[in-house]
Tab-separated table of C-alpha atoms and ligand atoms in Angstrom:
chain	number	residue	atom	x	y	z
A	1	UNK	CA	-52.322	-57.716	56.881
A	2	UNK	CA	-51.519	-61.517	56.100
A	3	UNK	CA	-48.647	-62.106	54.129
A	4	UNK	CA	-50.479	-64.735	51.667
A	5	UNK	CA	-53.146	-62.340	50.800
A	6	UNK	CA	-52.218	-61.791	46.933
A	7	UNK	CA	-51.482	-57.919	46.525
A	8	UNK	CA	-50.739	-57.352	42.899
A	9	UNK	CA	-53.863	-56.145	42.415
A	10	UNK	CA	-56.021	-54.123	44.650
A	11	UNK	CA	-59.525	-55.441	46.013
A	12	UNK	CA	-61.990	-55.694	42.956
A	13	UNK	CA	-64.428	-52.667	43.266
A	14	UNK	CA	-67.478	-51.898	41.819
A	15	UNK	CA	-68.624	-50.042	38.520
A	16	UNK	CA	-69.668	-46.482	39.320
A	17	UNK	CA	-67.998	-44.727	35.732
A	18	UNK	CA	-69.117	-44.949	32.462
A	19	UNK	CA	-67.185	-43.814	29.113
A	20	UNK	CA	-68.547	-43.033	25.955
A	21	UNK	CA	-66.121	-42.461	23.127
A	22	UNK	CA	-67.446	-40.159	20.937
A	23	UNK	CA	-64.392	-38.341	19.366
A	24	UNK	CA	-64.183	-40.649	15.926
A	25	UNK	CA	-64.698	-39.038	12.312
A	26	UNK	CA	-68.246	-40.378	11.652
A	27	UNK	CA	-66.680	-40.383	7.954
A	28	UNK	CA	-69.529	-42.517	6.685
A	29	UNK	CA	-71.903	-39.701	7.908
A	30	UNK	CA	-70.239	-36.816	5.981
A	31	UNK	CA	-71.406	-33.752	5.145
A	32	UNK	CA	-73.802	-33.706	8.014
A	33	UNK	CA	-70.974	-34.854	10.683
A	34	UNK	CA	-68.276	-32.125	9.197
A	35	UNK	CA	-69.310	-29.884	11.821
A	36	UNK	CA	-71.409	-31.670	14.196
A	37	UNK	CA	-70.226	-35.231	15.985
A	38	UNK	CA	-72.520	-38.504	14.660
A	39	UNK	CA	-73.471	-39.082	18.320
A	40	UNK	CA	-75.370	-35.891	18.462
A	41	UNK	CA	-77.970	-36.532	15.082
A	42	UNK	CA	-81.448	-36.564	16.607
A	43	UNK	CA	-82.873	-39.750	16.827
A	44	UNK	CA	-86.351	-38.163	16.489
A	45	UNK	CA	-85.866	-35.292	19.050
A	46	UNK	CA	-83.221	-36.323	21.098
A	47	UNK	CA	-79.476	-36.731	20.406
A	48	UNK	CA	-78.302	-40.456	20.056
A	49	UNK	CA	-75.972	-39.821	22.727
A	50	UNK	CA	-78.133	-38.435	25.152
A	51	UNK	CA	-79.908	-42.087	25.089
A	52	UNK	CA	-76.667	-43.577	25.838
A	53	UNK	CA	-76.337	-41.359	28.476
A	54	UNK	CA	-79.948	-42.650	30.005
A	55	UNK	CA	-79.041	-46.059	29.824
A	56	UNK	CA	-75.832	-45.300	32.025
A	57	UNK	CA	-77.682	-43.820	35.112
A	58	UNK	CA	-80.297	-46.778	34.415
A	59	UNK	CA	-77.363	-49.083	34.882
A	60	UNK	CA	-76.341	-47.180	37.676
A	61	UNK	CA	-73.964	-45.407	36.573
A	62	UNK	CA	-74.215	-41.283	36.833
A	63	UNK	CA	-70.403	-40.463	36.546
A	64	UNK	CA	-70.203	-40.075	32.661
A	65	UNK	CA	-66.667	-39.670	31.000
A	66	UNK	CA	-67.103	-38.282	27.425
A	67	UNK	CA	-64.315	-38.454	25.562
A	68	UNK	CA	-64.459	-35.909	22.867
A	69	UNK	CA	-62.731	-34.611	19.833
A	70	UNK	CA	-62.917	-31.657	17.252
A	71	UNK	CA	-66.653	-30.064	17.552
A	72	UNK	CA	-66.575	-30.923	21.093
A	73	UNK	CA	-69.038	-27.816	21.692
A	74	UNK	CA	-72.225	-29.059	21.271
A	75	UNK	CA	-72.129	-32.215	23.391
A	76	UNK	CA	-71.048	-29.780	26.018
A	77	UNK	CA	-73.557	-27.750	25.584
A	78	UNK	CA	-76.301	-30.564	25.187
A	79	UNK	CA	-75.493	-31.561	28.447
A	80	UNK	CA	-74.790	-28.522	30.188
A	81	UNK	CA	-77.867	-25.873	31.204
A	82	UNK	CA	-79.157	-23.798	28.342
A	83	UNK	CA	-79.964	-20.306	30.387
A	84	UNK	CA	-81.556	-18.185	28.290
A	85	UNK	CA	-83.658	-20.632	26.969
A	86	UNK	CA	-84.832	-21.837	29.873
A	87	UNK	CA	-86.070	-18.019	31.057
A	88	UNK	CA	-88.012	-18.322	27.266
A	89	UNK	CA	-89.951	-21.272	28.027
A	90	UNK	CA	-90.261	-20.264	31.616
A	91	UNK	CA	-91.733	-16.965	30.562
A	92	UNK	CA	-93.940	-18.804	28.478
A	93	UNK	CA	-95.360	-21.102	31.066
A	94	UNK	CA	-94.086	-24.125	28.633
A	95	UNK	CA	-93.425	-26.539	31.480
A	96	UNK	CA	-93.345	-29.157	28.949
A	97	UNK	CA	-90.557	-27.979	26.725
A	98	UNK	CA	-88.798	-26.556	29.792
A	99	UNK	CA	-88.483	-30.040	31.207
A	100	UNK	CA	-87.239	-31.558	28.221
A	101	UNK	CA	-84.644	-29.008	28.181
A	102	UNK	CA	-83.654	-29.675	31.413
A	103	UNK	CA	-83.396	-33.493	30.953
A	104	UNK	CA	-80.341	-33.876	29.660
A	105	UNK	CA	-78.259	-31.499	31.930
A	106	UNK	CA	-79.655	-33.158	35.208
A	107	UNK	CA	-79.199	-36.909	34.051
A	108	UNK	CA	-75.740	-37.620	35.286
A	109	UNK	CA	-72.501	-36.131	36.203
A	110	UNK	CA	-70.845	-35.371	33.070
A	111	UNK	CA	-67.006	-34.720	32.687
A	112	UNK	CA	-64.973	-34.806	28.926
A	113	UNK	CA	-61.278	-35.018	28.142
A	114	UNK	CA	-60.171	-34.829	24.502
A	115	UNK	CA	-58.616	-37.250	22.518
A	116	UNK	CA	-56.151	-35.071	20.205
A	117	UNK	CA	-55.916	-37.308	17.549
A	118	UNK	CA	-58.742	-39.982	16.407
A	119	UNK	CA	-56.386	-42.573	16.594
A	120	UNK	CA	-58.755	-45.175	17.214
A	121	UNK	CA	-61.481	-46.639	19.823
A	122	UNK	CA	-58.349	-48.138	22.195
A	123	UNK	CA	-56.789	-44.879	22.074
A	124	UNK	CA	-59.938	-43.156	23.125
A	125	UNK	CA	-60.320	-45.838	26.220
A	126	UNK	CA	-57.438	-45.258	26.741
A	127	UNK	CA	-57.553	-41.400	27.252
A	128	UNK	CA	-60.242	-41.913	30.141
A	129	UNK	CA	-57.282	-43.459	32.596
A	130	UNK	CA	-56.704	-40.924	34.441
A	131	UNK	CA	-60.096	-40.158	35.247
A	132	UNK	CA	-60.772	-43.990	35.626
A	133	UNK	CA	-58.126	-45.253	37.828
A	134	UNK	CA	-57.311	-48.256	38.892
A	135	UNK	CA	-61.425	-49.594	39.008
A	136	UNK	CA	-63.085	-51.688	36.581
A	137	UNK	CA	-65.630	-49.437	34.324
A	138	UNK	CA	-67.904	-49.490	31.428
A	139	UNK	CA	-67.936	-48.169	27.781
A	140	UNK	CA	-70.531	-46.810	25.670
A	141	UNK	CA	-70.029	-46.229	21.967
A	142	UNK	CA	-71.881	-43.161	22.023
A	143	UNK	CA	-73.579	-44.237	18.570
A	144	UNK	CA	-74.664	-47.618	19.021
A	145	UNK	CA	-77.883	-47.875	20.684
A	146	UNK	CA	-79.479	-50.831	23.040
A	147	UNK	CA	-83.268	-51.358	23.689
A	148	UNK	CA	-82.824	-51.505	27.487
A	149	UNK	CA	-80.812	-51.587	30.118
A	150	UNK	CA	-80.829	-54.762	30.839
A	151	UNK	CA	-77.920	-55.867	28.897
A	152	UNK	CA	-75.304	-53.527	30.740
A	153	UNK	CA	-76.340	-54.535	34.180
A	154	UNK	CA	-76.543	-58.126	33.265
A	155	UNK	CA	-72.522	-57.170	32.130
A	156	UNK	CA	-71.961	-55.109	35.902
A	157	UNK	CA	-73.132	-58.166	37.208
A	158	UNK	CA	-70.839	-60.466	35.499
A	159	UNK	CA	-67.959	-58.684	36.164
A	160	UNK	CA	-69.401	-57.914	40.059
A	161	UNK	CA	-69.299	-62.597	40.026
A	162	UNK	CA	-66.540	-62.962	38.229
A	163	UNK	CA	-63.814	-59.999	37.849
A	164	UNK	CA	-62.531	-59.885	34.547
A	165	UNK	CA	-63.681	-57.713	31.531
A	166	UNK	CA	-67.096	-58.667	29.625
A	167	UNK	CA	-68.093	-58.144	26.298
A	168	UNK	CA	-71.409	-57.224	24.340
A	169	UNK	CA	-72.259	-60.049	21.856
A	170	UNK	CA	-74.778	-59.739	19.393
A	171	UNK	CA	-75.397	-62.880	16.998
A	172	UNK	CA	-75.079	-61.709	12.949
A	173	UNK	CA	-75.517	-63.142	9.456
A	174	UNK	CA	-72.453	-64.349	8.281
A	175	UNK	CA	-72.105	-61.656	5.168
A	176	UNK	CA	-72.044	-59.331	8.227
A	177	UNK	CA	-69.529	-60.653	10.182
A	178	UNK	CA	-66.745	-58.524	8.014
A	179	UNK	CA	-68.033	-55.723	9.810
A	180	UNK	CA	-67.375	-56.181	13.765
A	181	UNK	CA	-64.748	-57.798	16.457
A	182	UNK	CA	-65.826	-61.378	16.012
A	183	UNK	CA	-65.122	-63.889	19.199
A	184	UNK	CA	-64.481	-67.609	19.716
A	185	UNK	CA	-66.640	-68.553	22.787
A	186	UNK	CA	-67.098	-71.247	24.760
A	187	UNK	CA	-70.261	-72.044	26.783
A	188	UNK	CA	-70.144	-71.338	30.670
A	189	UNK	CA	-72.963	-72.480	33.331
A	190	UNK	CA	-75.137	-69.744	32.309
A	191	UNK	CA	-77.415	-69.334	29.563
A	192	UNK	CA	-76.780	-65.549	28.592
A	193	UNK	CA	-72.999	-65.801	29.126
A	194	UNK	CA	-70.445	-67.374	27.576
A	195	UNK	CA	-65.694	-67.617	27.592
A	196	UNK	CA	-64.510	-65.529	25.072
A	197	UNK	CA	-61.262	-67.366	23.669
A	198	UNK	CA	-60.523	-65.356	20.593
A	199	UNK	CA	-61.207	-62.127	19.339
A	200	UNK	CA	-60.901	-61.130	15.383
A	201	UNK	CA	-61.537	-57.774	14.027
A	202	UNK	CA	-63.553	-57.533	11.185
A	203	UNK	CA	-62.426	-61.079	9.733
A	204	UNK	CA	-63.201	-62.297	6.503
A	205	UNK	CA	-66.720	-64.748	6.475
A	206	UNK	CA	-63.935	-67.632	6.049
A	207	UNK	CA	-61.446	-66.180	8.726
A	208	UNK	CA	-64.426	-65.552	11.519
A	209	UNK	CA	-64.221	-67.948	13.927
A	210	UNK	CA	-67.905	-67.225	14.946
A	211	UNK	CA	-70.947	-65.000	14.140
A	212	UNK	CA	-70.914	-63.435	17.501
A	213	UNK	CA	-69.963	-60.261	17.114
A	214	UNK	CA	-68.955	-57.470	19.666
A	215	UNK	CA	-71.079	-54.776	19.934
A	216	UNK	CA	-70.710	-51.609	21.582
A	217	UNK	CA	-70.874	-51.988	24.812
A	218	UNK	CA	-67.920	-53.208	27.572
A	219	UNK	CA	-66.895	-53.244	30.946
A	220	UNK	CA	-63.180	-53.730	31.153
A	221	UNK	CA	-60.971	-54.449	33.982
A	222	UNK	CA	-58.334	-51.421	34.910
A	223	UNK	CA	-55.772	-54.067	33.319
A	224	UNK	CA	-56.917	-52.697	29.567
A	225	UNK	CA	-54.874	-49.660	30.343
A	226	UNK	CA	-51.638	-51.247	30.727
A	227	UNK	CA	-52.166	-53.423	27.886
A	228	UNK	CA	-53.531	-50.358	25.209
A	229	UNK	CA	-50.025	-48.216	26.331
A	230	UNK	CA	-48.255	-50.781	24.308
A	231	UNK	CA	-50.804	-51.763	21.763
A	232	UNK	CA	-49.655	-51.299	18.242
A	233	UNK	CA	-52.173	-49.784	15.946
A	234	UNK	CA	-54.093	-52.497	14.158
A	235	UNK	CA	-56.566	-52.873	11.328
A	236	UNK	CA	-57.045	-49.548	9.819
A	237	UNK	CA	-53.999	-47.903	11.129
A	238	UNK	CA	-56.375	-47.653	14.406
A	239	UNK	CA	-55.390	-48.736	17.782
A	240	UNK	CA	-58.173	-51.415	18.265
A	241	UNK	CA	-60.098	-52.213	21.641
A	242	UNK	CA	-60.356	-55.424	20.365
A	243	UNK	CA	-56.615	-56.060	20.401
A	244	UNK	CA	-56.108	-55.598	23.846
A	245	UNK	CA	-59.138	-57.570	24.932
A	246	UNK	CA	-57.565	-60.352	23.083
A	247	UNK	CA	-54.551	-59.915	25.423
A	248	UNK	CA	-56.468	-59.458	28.562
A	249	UNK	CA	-58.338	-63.010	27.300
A	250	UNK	CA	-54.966	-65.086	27.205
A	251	UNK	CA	-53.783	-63.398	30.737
A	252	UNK	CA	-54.450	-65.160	34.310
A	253	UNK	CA	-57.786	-63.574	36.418
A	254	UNK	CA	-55.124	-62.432	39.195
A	255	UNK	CA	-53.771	-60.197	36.294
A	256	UNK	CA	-56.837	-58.761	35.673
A	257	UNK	CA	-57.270	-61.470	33.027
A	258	UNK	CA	-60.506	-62.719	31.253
A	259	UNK	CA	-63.368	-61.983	29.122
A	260	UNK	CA	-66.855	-63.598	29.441
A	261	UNK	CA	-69.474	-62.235	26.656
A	262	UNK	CA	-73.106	-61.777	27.581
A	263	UNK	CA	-75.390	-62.450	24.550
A	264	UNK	CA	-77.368	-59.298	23.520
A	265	UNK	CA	-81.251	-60.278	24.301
A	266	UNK	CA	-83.710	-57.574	22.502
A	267	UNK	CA	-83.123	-54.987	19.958
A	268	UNK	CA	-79.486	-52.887	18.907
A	269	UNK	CA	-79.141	-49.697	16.356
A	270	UNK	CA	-76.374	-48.571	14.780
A	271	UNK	CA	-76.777	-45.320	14.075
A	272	UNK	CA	-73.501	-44.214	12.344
A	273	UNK	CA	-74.111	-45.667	9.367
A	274	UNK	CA	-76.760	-44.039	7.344
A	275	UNK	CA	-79.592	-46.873	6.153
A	276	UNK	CA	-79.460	-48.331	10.201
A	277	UNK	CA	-79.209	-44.406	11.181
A	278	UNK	CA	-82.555	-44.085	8.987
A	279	UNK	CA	-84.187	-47.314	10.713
A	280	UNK	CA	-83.324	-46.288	13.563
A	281	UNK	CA	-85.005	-42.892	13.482
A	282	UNK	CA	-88.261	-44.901	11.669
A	283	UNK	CA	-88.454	-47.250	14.484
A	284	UNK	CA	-88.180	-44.857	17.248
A	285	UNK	CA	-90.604	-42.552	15.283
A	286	UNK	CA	-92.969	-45.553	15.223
A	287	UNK	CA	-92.945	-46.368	19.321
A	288	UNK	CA	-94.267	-42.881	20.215
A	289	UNK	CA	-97.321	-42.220	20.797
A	290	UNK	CA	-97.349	-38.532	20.408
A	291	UNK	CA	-96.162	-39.576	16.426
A	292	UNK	CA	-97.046	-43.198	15.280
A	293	UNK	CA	-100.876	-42.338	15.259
A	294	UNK	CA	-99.681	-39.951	12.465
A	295	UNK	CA	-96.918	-41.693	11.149
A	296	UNK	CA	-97.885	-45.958	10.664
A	297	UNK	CA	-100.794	-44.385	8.147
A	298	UNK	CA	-98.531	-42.070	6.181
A	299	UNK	CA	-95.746	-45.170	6.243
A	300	UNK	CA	-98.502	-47.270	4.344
A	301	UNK	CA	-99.629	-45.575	1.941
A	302	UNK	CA	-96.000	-44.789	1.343
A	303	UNK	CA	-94.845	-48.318	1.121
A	304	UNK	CA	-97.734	-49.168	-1.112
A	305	UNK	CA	-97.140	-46.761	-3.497
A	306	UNK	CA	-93.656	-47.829	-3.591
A	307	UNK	CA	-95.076	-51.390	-4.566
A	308	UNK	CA	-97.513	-49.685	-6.931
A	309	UNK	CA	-94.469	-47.853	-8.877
A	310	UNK	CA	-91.942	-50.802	-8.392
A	311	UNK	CA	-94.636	-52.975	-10.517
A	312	UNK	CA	-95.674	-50.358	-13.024
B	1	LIG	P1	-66.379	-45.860	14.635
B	1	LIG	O1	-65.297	-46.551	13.941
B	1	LIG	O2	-67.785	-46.308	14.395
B	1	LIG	O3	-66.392	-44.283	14.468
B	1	LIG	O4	-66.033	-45.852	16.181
B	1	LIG	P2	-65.857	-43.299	13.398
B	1	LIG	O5	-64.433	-43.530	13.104
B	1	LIG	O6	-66.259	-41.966	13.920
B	1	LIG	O7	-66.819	-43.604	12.164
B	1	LIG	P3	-66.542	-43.651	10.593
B	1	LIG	O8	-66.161	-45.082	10.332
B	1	LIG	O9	-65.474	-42.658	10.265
B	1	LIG	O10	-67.871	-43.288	9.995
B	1	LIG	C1	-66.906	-46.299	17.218
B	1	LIG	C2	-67.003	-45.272	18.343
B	1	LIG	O11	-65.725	-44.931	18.839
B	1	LIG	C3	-65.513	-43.544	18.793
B	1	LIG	C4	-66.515	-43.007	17.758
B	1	LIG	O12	-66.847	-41.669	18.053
B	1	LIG	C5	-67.670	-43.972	17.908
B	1	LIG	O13	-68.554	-43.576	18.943
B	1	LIG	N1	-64.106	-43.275	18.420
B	1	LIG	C6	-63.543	-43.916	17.357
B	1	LIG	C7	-63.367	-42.396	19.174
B	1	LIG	O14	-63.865	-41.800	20.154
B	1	LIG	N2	-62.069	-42.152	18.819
B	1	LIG	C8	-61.474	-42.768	17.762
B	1	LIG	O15	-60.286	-42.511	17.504
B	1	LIG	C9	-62.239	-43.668	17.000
């Protein structure tokens, strides 16, 4: 091997492992998540995690870390086979159902550690090292949802041309700013991507240095872990992802440094807060075709008498 070959850090590989933290409190979701995590509420039939999970393989990615908490049961269950259910719906000739059922525990190759404590999304990153190693991989809030795929292989890609970590931005009214990681960013030669340079979580509308805000979705260089073992907690008492990407955007690439942020094209839900949760459900509802023929009409006349009463 040539002795000016740089070897403090291994050869850049490829992203074959997503994570999906999905071991927070989902506080603003109580009663309903006391016993059952936010990422599993249906969004219409499914789970919201179990859509998370689908845009993973889409992106290429079919070795899934969950990293789970307290009620760690169902999602284990969700995607693990369901027996004697399956000999039910077998027995019934309900190939239909029996499909469905089947969906989830064939999508991917699912493995879960537990993070003891919620002590905050970094923590929970930072609990899939092990299983991670020293390769670059993505993350997957398990309860924010993306339209398509697109925007997490346009990220893969980004970090397959230019090493680093990248970002999920997603452009917000200024009111709303108080409610993300908020970056500083500097144009690059592409359209879609842009130089993070600064990274504030949840700034006031007069301490946000943008309205780019970071949504849930990452793909971090190895590097994070070294850099979350001796992040403090932040805001909230929490140790923040954030925090550490700030780092990682001050340190030199050869480090493992930078953070590019590719701008979110198409549509995002929330779905751990309870109005967006609602939406979100509505909107999905609204896109099948097995329910909207049902549904837009019933919406309507809803809305309307809404009006009707509001004006009355
Ligand atoms: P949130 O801050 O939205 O989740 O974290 P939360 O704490 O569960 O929600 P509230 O504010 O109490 O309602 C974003 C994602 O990170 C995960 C959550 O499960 C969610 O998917 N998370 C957060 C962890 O896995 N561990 C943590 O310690 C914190």
């Amino acid at each position: 091997m040539s002795a000016d070959i740089d070897q403090t850090r291994p050869p850049t590989s490829a992203v074959t492992k997503a994570v999906v933290p999905a071991a927070g409190l989902g506080t603003r979701f109580l009663p309903a998540t006391k016993a059952t995590p936010k990422e599993m509420l249906p969004i219409v039939d499914k789970p919201a995690i179990q859509y998370v999970v689908e845009e993973a393989v889409e992106s290429g990615l079919h070795d899934v870390l969950m990293i789970t908490g307290r009620s760690k049961r169902s999602i284990e269950d969700h995607f693990d086979r369901a027996y004697e259910l399956e000999v039910a719906l077998k027995a019934k000739g309900d190939t239909e159902r029996l499909r469905s059922v089947r969906e989830s525990s064939d999508l991917a190759q699912v493995h879960y550690v537990r993070q003891g404590e919620p002590r905050g999304l970094g923590h929970a990153v930072l609990c899939a090292e092990a299983h991670v190693g020293d390769n670059p991989f993505a993350v997957l809030l398990g309860d924010d949802l993306i339209e398509t795929a697109d925007l997490l292989r346009r990220m893969i890609e980004v970090r397959r041309e230019h090493g680093g970590s990248v970002v999920a931005l997603m452009e917000v009214e200024p009111e709303q700013v108080s409610l993300y990681g908020c970056a500083a960013v500097e144009p690059t030669e592409e359209d879609d991507v842009v130089t993070v340079t600064d990274l504030v979580e949840k700034p006031s509308r007069e301490e946000a240095p943008s309205r780019w805000a970071v949504i849930g979705r990452y793909v971090c260089d190895p590097a994070v872990f070294e850099v979350l073992h001796r992040t403090p907690p932040g805001r909230g008492g929490e140790i923040q992802l954030t925090d550490a990407l700030l780092e990682l955007a001050r340190t030199k690439p050869e480090e493992g440094g930078g953070v590019r942020g590719v701008l979110l094209q198409g549509q995002r839900y929330d779905t751990g807060n309870k109005a967006d949760y609602i939406r979100t459900v509505v909107d999905f509802a609204c896109r099948r075709p097995d329910l909207a023929e049902e549904l837009l009409p019933w919406l309507r006349e809803f809305v309307d008498r809404h009006d009707r009463t509001d004006r009355s």
